[in-house]
PDB file of C-alpha atoms in Angstrom:
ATOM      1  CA  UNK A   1     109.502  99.990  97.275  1.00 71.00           C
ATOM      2  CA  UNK A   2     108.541 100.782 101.051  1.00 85.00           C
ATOM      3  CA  UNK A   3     104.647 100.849 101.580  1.00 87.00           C
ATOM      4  CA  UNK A   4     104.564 104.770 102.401  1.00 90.00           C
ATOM      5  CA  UNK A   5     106.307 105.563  98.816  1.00 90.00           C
ATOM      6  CA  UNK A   6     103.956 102.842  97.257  1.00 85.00           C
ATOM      7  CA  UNK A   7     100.689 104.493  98.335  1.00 89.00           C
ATOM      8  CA  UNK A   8     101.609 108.145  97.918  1.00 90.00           C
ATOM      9  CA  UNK A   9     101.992 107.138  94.311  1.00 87.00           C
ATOM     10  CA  UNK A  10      99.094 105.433  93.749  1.00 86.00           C
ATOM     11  CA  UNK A  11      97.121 108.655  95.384  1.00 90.00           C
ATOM     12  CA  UNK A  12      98.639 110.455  92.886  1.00 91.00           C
ATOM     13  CA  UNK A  13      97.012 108.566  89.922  1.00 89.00           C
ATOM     14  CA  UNK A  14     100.327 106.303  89.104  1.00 88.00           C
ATOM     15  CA  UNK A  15      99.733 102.645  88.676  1.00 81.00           C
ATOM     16  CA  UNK A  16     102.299 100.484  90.996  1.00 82.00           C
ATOM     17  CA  UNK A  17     103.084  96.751  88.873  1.00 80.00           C
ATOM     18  CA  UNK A  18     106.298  95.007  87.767  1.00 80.00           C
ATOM     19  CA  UNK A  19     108.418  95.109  84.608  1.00 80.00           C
ATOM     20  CA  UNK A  20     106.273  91.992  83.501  1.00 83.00           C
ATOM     21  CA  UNK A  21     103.043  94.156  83.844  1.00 83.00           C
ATOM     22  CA  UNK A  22     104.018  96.993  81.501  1.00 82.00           C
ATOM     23  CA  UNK A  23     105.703  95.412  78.901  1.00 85.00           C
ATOM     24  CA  UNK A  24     102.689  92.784  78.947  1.00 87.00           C
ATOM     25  CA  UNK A  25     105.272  89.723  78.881  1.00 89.00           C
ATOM     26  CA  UNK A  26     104.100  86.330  79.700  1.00 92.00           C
ATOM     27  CA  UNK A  27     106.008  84.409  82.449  1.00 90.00           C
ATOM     28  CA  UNK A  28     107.801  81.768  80.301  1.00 90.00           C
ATOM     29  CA  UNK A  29     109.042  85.443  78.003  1.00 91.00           C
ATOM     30  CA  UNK A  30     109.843  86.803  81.906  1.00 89.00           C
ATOM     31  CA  UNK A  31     111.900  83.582  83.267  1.00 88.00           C
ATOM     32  CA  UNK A  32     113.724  83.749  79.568  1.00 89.00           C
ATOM     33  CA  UNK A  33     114.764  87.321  80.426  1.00 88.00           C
ATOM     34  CA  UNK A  34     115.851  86.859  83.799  1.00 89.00           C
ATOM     35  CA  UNK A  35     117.857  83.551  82.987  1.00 91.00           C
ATOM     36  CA  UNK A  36     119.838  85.893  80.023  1.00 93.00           C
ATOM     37  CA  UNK A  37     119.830  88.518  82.861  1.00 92.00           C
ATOM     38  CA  UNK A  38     121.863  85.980  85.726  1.00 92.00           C
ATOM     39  CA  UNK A  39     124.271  84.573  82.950  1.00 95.00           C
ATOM     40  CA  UNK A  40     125.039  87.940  81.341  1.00 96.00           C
ATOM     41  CA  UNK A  41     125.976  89.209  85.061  1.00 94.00           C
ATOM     42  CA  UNK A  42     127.582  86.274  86.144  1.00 95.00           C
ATOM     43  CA  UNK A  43     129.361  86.504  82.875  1.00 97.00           C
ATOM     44  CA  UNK A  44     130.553  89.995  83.593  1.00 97.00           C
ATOM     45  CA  UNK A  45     131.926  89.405  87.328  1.00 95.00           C
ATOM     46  CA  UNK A  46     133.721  86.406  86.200  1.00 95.00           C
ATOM     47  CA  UNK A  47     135.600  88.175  83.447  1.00 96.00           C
ATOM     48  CA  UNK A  48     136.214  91.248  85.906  1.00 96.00           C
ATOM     49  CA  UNK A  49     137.231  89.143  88.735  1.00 95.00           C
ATOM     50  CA  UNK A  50     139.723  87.306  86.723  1.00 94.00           C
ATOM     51  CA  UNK A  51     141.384  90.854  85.593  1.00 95.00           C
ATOM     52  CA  UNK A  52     140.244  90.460  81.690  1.00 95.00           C
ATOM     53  CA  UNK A  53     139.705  93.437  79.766  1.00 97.00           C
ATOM     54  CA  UNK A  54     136.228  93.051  77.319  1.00 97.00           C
ATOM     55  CA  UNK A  55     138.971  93.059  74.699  1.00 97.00           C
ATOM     56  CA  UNK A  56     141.030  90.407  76.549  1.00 96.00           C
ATOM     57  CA  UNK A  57     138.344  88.040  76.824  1.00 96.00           C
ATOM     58  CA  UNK A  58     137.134  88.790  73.225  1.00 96.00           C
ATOM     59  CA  UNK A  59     140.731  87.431  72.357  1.00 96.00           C
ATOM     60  CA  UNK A  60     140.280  84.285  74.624  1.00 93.00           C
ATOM     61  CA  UNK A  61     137.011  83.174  72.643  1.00 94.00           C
ATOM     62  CA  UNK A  62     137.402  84.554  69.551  1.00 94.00           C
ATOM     63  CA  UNK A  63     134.984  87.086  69.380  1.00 95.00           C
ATOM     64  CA  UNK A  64     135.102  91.168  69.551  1.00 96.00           C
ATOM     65  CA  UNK A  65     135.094  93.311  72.338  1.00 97.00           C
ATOM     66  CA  UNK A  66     132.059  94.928  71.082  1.00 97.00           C
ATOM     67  CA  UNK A  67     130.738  91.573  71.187  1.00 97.00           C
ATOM     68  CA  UNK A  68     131.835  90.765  74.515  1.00 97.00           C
ATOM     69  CA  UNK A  69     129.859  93.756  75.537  1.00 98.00           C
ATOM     70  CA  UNK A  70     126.813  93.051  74.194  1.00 97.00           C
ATOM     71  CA  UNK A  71     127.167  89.315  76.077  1.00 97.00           C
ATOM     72  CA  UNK A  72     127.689  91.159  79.332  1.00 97.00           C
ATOM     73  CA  UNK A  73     124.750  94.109  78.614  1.00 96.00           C
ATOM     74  CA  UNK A  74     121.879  90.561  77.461  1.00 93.00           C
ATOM     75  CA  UNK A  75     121.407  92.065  73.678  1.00 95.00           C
ATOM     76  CA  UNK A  76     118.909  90.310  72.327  1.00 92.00           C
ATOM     77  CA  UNK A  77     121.255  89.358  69.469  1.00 95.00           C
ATOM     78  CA  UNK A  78     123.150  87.037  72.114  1.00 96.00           C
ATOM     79  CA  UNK A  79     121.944  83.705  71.956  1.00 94.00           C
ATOM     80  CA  UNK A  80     122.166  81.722  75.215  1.00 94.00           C
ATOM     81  CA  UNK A  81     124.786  79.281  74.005  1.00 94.00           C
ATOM     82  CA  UNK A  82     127.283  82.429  73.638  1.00 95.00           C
ATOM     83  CA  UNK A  83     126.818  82.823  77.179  1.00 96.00           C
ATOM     84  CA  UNK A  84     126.976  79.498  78.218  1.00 96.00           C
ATOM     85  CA  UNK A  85     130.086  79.108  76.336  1.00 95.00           C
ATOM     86  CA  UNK A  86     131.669  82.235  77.237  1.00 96.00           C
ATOM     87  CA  UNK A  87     131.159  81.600  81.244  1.00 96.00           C
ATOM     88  CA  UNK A  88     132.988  77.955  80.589  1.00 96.00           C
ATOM     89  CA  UNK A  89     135.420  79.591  78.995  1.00 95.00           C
ATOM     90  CA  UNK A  90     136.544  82.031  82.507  1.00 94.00           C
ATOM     91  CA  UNK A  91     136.568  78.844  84.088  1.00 94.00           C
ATOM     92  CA  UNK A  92     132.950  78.542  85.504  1.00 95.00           C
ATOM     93  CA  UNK A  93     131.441  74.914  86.374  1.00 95.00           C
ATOM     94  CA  UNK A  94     127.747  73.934  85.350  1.00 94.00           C
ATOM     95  CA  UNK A  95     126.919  74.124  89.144  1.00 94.00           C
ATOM     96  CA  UNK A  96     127.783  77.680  89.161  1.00 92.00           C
ATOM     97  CA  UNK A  97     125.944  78.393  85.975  1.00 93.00           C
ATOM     98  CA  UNK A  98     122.766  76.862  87.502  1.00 91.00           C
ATOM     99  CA  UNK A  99     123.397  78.756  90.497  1.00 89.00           C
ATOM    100  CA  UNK A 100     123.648  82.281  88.476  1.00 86.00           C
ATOM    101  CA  UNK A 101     120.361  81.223  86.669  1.00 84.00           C
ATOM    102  CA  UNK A 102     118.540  80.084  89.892  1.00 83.00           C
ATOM    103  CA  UNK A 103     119.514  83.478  91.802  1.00 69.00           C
ATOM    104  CA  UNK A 104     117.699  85.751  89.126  1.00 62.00           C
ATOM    105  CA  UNK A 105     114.633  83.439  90.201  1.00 55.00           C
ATOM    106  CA  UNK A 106     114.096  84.141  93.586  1.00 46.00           C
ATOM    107  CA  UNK A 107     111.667  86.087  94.527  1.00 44.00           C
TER     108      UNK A 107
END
């Protein structure tokens, strides 16, 4: 947010902070989301950039597409091995899985 935006709403009586801040999360909870965050999204550009439907790629793992979606959306019903498996499964190598986790950390 540009510095001209960021004060006008703080004269106004709204409080300026992060997602961490309001929803009081600790920063091992905050590095958990954002590592589900870069693996979900990674997870989702691999499977559109290799032309699979949701329901394609449910196929290819043996899952649902409903399934599929909530991999690519980080429900907090999808474990982390899910993800890791599905991304090996379009084809991705444990460098580039590292390097979708380590992008979500920079700040």
């Amino acid at each position: 947010m540009e510095a001209a935006k960021r004060k006008k709403l703080q004269r106004a009586g709204w409080k300026i902070g992060s997602t961490q801040d309001f929803l009081g999360l600790s920063d091992e909870e905050t590095a958990f989301v954002e590592l589900k965050l870069g693996l979900s999204e990674r997870l989702r550009i691999r499977r559109v950039n290799s032309g699979l439907s949701q329901d394609d790629f449910a196929k290819r793992i043996g899952s649902s597409q409903s399934r599929v979606a909530k991999m690519e959306a980080s429900d907090p019903s999808v474990s982390l091995d899910l993800l890791v498996r599905g991304l090996l499964a379009t084809g991705a190598t444990p460098k580039e899985i590292g390097t979708a986790i380590a992008r979500r950390h920079v700040a």
